[in-house]
PDB file of C-alpha atoms in Angstrom:
ATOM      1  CA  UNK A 843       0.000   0.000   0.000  1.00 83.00           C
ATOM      2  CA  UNK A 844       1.528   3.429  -0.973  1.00 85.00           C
ATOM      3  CA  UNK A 845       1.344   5.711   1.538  1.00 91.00           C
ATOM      4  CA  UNK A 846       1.531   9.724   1.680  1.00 90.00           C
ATOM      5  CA  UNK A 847       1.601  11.427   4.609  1.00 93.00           C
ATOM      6  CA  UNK A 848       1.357  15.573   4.970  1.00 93.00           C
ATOM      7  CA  UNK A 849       1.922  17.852   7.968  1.00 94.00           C
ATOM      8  CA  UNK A 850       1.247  21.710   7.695  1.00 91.00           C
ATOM      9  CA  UNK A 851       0.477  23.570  10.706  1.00 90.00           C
ATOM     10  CA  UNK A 852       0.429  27.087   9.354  1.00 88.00           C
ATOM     11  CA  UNK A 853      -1.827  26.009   6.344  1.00 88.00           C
ATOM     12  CA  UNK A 854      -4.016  23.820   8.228  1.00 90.00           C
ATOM     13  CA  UNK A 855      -3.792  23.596  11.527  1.00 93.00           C
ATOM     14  CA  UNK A 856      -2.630  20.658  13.708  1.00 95.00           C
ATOM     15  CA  UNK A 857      -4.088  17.699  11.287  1.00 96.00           C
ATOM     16  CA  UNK A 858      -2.017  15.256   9.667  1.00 97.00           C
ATOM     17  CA  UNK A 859      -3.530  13.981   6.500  1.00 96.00           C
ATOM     18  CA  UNK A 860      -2.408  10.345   5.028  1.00 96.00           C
ATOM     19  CA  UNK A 861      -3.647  10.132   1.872  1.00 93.00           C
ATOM     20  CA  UNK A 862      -4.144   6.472  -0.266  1.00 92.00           C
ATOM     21  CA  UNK A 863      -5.951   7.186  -2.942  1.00 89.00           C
ATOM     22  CA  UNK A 864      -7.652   9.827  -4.901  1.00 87.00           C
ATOM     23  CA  UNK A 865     -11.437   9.496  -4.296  1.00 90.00           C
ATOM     24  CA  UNK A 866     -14.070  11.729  -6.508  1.00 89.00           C
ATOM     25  CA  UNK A 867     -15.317  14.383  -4.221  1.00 89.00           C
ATOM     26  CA  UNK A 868     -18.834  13.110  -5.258  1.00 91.00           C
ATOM     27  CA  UNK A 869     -18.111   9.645  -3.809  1.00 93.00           C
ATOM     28  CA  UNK A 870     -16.274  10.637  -0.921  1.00 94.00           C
ATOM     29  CA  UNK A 871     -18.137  10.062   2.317  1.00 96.00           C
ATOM     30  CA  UNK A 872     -16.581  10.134   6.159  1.00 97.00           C
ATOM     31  CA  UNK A 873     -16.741   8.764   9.299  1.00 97.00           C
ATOM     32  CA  UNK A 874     -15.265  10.304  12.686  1.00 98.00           C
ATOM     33  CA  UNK A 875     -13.855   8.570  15.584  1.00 97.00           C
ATOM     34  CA  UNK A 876     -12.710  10.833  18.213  1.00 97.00           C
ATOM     35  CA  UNK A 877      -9.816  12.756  16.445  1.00 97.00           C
ATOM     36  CA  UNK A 878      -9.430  10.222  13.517  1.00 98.00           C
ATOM     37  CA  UNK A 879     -11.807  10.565  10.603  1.00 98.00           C
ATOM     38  CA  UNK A 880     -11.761   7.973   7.616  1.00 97.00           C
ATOM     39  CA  UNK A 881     -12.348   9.081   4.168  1.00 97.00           C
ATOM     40  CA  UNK A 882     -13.678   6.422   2.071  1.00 96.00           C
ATOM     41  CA  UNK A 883     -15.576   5.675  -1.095  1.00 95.00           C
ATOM     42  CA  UNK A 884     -19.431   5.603  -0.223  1.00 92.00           C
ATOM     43  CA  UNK A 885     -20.292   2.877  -2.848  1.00 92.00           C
ATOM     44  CA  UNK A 886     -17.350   0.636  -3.459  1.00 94.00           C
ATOM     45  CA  UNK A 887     -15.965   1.288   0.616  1.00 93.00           C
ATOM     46  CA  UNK A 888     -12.218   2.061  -0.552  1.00 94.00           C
ATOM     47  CA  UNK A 889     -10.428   3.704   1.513  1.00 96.00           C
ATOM     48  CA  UNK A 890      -8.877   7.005   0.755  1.00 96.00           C
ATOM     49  CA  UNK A 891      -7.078   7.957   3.535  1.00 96.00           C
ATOM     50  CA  UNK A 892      -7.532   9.827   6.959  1.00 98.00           C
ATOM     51  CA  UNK A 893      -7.116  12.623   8.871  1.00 97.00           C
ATOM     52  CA  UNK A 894      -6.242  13.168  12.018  1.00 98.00           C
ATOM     53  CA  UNK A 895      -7.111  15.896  14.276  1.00 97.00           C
ATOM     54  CA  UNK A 896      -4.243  17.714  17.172  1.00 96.00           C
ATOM     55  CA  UNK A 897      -1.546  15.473  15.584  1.00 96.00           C
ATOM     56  CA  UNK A 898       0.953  16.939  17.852  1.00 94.00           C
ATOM     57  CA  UNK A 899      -0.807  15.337  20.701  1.00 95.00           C
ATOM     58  CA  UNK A 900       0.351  11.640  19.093  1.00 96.00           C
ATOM     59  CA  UNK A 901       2.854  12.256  16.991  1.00 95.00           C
ATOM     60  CA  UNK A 902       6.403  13.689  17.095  1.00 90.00           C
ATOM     61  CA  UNK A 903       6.291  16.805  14.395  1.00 90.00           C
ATOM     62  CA  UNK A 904       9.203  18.634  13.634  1.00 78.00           C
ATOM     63  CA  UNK A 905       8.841  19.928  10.319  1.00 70.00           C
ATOM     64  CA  UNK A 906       5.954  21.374   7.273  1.00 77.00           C
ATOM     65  CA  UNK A 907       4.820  19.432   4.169  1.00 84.00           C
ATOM     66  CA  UNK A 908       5.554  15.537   3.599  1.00 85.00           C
ATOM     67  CA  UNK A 909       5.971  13.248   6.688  1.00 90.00           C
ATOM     68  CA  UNK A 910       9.230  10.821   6.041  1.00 86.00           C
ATOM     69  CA  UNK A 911       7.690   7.457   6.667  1.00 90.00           C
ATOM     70  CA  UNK A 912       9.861   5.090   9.048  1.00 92.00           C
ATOM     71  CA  UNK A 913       8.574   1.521  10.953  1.00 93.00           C
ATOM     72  CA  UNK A 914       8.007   3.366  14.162  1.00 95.00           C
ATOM     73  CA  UNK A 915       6.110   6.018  12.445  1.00 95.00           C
ATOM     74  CA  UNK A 916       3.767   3.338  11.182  1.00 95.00           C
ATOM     75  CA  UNK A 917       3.040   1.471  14.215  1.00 96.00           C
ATOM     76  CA  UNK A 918       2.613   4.457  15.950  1.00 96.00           C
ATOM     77  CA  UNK A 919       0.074   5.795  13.132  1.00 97.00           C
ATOM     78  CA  UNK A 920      -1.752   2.359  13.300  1.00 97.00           C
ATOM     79  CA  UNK A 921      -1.797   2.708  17.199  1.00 97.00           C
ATOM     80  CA  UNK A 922      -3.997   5.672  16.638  1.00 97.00           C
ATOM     81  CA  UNK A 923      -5.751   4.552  13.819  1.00 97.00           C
ATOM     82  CA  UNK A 924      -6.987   1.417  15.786  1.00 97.00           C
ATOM     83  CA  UNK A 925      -7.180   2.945  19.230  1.00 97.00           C
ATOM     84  CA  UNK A 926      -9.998   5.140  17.639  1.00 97.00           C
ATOM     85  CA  UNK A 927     -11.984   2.161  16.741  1.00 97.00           C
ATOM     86  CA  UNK A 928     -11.487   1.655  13.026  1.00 97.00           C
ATOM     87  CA  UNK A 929     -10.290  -1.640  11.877  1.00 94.00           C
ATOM     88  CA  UNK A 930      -7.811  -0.633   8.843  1.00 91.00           C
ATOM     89  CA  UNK A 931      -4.452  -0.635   9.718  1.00 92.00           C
ATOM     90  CA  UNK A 932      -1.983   0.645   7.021  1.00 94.00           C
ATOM     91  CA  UNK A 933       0.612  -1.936   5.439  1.00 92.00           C
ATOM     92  CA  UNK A 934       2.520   0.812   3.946  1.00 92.00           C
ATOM     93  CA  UNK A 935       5.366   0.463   1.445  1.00 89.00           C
ATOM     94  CA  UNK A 936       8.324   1.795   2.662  1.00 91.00           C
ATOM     95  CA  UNK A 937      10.389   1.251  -0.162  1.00 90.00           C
ATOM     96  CA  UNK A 938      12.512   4.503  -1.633  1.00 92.00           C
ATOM     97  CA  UNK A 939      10.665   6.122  -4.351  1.00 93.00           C
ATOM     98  CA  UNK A 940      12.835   8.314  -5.967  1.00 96.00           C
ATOM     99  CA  UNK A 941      15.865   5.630  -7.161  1.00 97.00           C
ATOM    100  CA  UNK A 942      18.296   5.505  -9.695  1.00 98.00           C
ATOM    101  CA  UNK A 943      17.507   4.186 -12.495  1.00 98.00           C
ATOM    102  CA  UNK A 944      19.080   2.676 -16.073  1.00 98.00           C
ATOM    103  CA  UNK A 945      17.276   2.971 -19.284  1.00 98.00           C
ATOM    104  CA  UNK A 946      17.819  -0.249 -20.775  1.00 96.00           C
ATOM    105  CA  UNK A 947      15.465  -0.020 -23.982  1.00 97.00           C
ATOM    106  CA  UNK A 948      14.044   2.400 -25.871  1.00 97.00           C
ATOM    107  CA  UNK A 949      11.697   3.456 -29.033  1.00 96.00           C
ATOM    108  CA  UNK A 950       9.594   5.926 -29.894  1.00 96.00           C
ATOM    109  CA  UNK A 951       6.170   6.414 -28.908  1.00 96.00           C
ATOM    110  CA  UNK A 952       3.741   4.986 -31.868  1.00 95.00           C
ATOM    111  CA  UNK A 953       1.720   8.381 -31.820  1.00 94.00           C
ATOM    112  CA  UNK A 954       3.492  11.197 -30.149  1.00 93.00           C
ATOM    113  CA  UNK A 955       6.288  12.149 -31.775  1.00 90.00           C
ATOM    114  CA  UNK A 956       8.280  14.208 -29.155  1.00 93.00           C
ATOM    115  CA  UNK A 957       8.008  11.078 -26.360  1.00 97.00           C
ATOM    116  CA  UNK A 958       9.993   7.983 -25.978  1.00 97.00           C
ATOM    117  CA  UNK A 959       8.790   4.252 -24.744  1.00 97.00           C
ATOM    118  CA  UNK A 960      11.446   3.652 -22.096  1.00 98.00           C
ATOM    119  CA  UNK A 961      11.921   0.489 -20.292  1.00 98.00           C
ATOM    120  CA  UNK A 962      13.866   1.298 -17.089  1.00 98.00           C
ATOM    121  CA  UNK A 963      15.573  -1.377 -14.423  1.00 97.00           C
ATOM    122  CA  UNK A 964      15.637   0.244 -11.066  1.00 96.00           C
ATOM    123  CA  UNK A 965      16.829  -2.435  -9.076  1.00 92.00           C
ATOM    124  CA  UNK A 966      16.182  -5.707  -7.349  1.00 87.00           C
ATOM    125  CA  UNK A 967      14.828  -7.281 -11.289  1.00 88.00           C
ATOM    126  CA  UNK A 968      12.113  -4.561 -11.264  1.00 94.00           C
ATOM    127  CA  UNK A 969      12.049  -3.389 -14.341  1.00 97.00           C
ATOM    128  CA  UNK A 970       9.044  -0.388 -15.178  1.00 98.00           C
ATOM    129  CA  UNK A 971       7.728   1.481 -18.492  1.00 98.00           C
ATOM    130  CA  UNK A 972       8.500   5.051 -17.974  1.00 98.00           C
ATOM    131  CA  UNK A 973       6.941   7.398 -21.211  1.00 98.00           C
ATOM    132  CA  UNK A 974       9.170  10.007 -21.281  1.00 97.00           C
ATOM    133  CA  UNK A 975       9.060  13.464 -22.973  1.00 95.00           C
ATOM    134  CA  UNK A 976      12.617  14.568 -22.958  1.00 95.00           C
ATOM    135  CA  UNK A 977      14.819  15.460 -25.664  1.00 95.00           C
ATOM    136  CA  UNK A 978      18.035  13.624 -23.901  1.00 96.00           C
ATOM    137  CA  UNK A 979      16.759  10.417 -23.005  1.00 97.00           C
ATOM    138  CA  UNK A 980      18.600   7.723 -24.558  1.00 96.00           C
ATOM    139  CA  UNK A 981      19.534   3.663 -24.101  1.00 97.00           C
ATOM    140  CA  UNK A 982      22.107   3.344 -21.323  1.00 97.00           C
ATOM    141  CA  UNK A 983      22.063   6.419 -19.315  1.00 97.00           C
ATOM    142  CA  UNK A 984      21.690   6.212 -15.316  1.00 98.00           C
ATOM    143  CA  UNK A 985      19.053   8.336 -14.402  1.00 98.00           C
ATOM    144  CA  UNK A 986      16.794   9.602 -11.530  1.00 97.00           C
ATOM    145  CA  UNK A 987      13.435   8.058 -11.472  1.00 98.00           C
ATOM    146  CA  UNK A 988      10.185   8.752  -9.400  1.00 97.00           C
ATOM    147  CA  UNK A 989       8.197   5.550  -8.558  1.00 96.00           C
ATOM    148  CA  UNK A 990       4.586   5.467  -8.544  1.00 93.00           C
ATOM    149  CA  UNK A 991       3.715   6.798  -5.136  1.00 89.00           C
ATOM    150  CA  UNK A 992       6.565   9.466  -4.874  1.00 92.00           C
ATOM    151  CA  UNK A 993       5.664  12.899  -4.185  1.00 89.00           C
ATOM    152  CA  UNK A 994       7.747  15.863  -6.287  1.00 92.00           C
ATOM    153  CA  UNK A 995       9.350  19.000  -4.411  1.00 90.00           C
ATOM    154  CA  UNK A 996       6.455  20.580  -6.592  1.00 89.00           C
ATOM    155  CA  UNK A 997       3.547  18.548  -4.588  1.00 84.00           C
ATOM    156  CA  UNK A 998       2.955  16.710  -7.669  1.00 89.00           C
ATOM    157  CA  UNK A 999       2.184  13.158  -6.527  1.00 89.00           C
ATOM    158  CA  UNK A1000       3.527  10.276  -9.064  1.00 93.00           C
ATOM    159  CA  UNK A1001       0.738   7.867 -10.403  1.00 91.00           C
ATOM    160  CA  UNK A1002       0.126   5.232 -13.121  1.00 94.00           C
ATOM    161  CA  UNK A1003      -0.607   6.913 -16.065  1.00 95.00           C
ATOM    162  CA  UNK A1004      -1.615   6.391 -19.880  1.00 96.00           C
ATOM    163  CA  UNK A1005      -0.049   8.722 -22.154  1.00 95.00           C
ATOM    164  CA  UNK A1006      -1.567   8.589 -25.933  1.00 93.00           C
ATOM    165  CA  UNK A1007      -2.640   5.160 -25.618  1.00 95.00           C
ATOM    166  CA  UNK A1008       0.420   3.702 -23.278  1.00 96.00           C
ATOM    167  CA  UNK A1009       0.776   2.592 -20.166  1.00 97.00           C
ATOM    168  CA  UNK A1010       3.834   4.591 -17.501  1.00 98.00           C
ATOM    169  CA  UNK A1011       4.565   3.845 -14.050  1.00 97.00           C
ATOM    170  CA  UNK A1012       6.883   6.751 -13.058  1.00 97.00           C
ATOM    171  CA  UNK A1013       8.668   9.085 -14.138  1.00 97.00           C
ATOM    172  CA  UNK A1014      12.615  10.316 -15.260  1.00 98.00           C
ATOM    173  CA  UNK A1015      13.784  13.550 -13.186  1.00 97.00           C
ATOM    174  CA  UNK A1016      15.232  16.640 -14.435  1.00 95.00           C
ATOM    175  CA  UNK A1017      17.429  18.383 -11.790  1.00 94.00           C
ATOM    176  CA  UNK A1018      14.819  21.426 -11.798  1.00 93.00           C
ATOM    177  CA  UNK A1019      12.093  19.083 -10.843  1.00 94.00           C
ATOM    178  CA  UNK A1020      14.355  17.533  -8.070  1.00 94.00           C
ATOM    179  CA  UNK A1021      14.974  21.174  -6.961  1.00 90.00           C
ATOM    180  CA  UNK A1022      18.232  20.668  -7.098  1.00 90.00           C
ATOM    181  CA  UNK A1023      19.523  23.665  -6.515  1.00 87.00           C
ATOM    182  CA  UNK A1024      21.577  25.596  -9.623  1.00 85.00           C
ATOM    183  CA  UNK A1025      19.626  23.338 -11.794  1.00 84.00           C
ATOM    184  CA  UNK A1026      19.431  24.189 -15.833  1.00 81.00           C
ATOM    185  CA  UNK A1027      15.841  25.301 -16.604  1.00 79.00           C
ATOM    186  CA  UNK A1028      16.521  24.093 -20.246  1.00 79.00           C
ATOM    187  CA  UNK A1029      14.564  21.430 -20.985  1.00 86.00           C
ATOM    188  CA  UNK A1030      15.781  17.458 -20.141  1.00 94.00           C
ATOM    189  CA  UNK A1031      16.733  14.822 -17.389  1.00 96.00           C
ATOM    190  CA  UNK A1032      19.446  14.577 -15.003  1.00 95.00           C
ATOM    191  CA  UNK A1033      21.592  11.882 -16.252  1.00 96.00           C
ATOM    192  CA  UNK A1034      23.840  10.486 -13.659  1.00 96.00           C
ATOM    193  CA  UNK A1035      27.176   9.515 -14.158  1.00 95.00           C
ATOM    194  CA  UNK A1036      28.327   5.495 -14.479  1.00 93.00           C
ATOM    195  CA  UNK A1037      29.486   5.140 -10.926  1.00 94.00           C
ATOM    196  CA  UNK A1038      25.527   5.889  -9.645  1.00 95.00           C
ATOM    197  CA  UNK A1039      24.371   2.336  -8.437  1.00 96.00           C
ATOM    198  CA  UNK A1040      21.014   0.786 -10.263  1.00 97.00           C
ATOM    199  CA  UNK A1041      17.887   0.945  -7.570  1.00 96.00           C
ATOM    200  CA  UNK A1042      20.118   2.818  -5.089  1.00 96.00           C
ATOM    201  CA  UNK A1043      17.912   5.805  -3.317  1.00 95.00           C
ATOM    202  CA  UNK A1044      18.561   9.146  -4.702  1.00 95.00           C
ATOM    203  CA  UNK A1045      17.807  12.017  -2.027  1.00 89.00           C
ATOM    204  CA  UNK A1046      15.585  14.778  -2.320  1.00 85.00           C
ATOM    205  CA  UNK A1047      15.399  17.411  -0.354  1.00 74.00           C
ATOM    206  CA  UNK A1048      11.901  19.566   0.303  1.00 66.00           C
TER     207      UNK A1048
END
C-alpha cells in the first residue's frame, strides 16, 4: 500500500492527513472517531485515507509538508488509527521512491512524436515502463526516477498513467524538478554519471 503522509500547521492547523488514494469528491463520504476521521468511497468502501485531528498530541512533528515514513512512524500511526476504533491498519510500502535508475530499452512512442517508450531497471529485477518526454533520453544512461507513489518537491504526486494510448509507471527527473539547486531550466533529465548504483535511493530534499 503506498502511503503519503502531509503535515502543515500554518496552512491547516494541527491535522495530519495520510492520503491512499484519490477518491471523486462526489463519492467521498466520512466517518469520525474521536480525532481520527476515515475518508472512504461511499459505494465501493475504498479507503482514501484519513485525517487526524491535534496530531501533535500523538505524533512527534518537527517539520511542514511531507511526513518521512519510518517503521516506528507506522506502528505508531496504526496505534492511533486502531485505538480510535477503526479496523484498517496501514501496510505501507516503505520502499525509496525516488531511485536511480538505467534505461535499458528504448523506441519511440507509436503516436506522439516528441516522447519515448522507455523500459527502465531500477533495481532488485524490477524493471518499469517510464513514457518520457525529454529530448536527452537515450539507451544506457543512469538516471533519476520517481516511482509510482513518490511525491515531487512541486507537490505533484507520481501515479500510473496512460499517455496517448500507453501505459507509464513513473517518471525520469530533471534536476529542476528535483529542486536541485543551480539546476538548468533548459529542458531534459538529469543523467547520472556510471558510478551511480542501479535501484540505489537518490535524495531529495523539500
Amino acid at each position: 500500500m503506498i502511503v503519503n503522509v502531509f503535515y502543515n500547521e500554518k496552512g491547516i492547523g494541527d491535522t495530519l492527513i495520510v492520503s491512499i488514494q484519490e477518491i471523486a469528491r462526489e463519492q467521498r463520504t466520512y466517518e469520525t472517531k474521536g480525532d481520527v476521521v476515515k475518508i472512504f468511497d461511499e459505494e465501493t468502501k475504498e479507503l482514501s485515507g484519513f485525517n487526524i485531528f491535534r496530531a501533535s498530541q500523538y505524533f512527534s512533528l518537527n517539520s511542514n509538508g511531507k511526513v518521512e515514513l519510518t517503521e516506528a512512524f507506522v506502528e505508531k500511526l496504526n496505534h492511533v488509527i486502531l485505538d480510535a476504533g477503526f479496523d484498517d491498519p496501514l501496510d505501507v510500502d516503505l520502499t525509496p521512491k525516488f531511485v536511480v535508475g538505467y534505461v535499458d530499452e528504448l523506441k519511440k512512442h507509436p503516436n506522439a512524436d516528441k516522447l519515448s517508450i522507455c523500459q527502465v531497471y531500477v533495481g532488485d529485477k524490477e524493471r518499469l515502463q517510464i513514457v518520457c518526454g525529454a529530448p536527452n533520453v537515450a539507451q544506457g544512461q543512469k538516471v533519476v526516477v520517481a516511482k509510482v507513489g513518490a511525491v515531487m518537491p512541486s507537490g505533484l504526486l507520481i501515479k500510473p498513467s496512460n499517455l496517448r494510448g500507453v501505459d507509464s509507471f513513473g517518471m525520469l527527473c530533471a534536476a529542476r524538478e528535483l529542486a536541485i539547486p543551480d539546476a538548468p531550466q533548459e529542458k531534459g533529465i538529469l543523467i547520472l554519471d556510471d558510478n551511480a548504483e542501479i535501484g540505489s535511493t537518490f535524495s531529495v530534499s523539500f
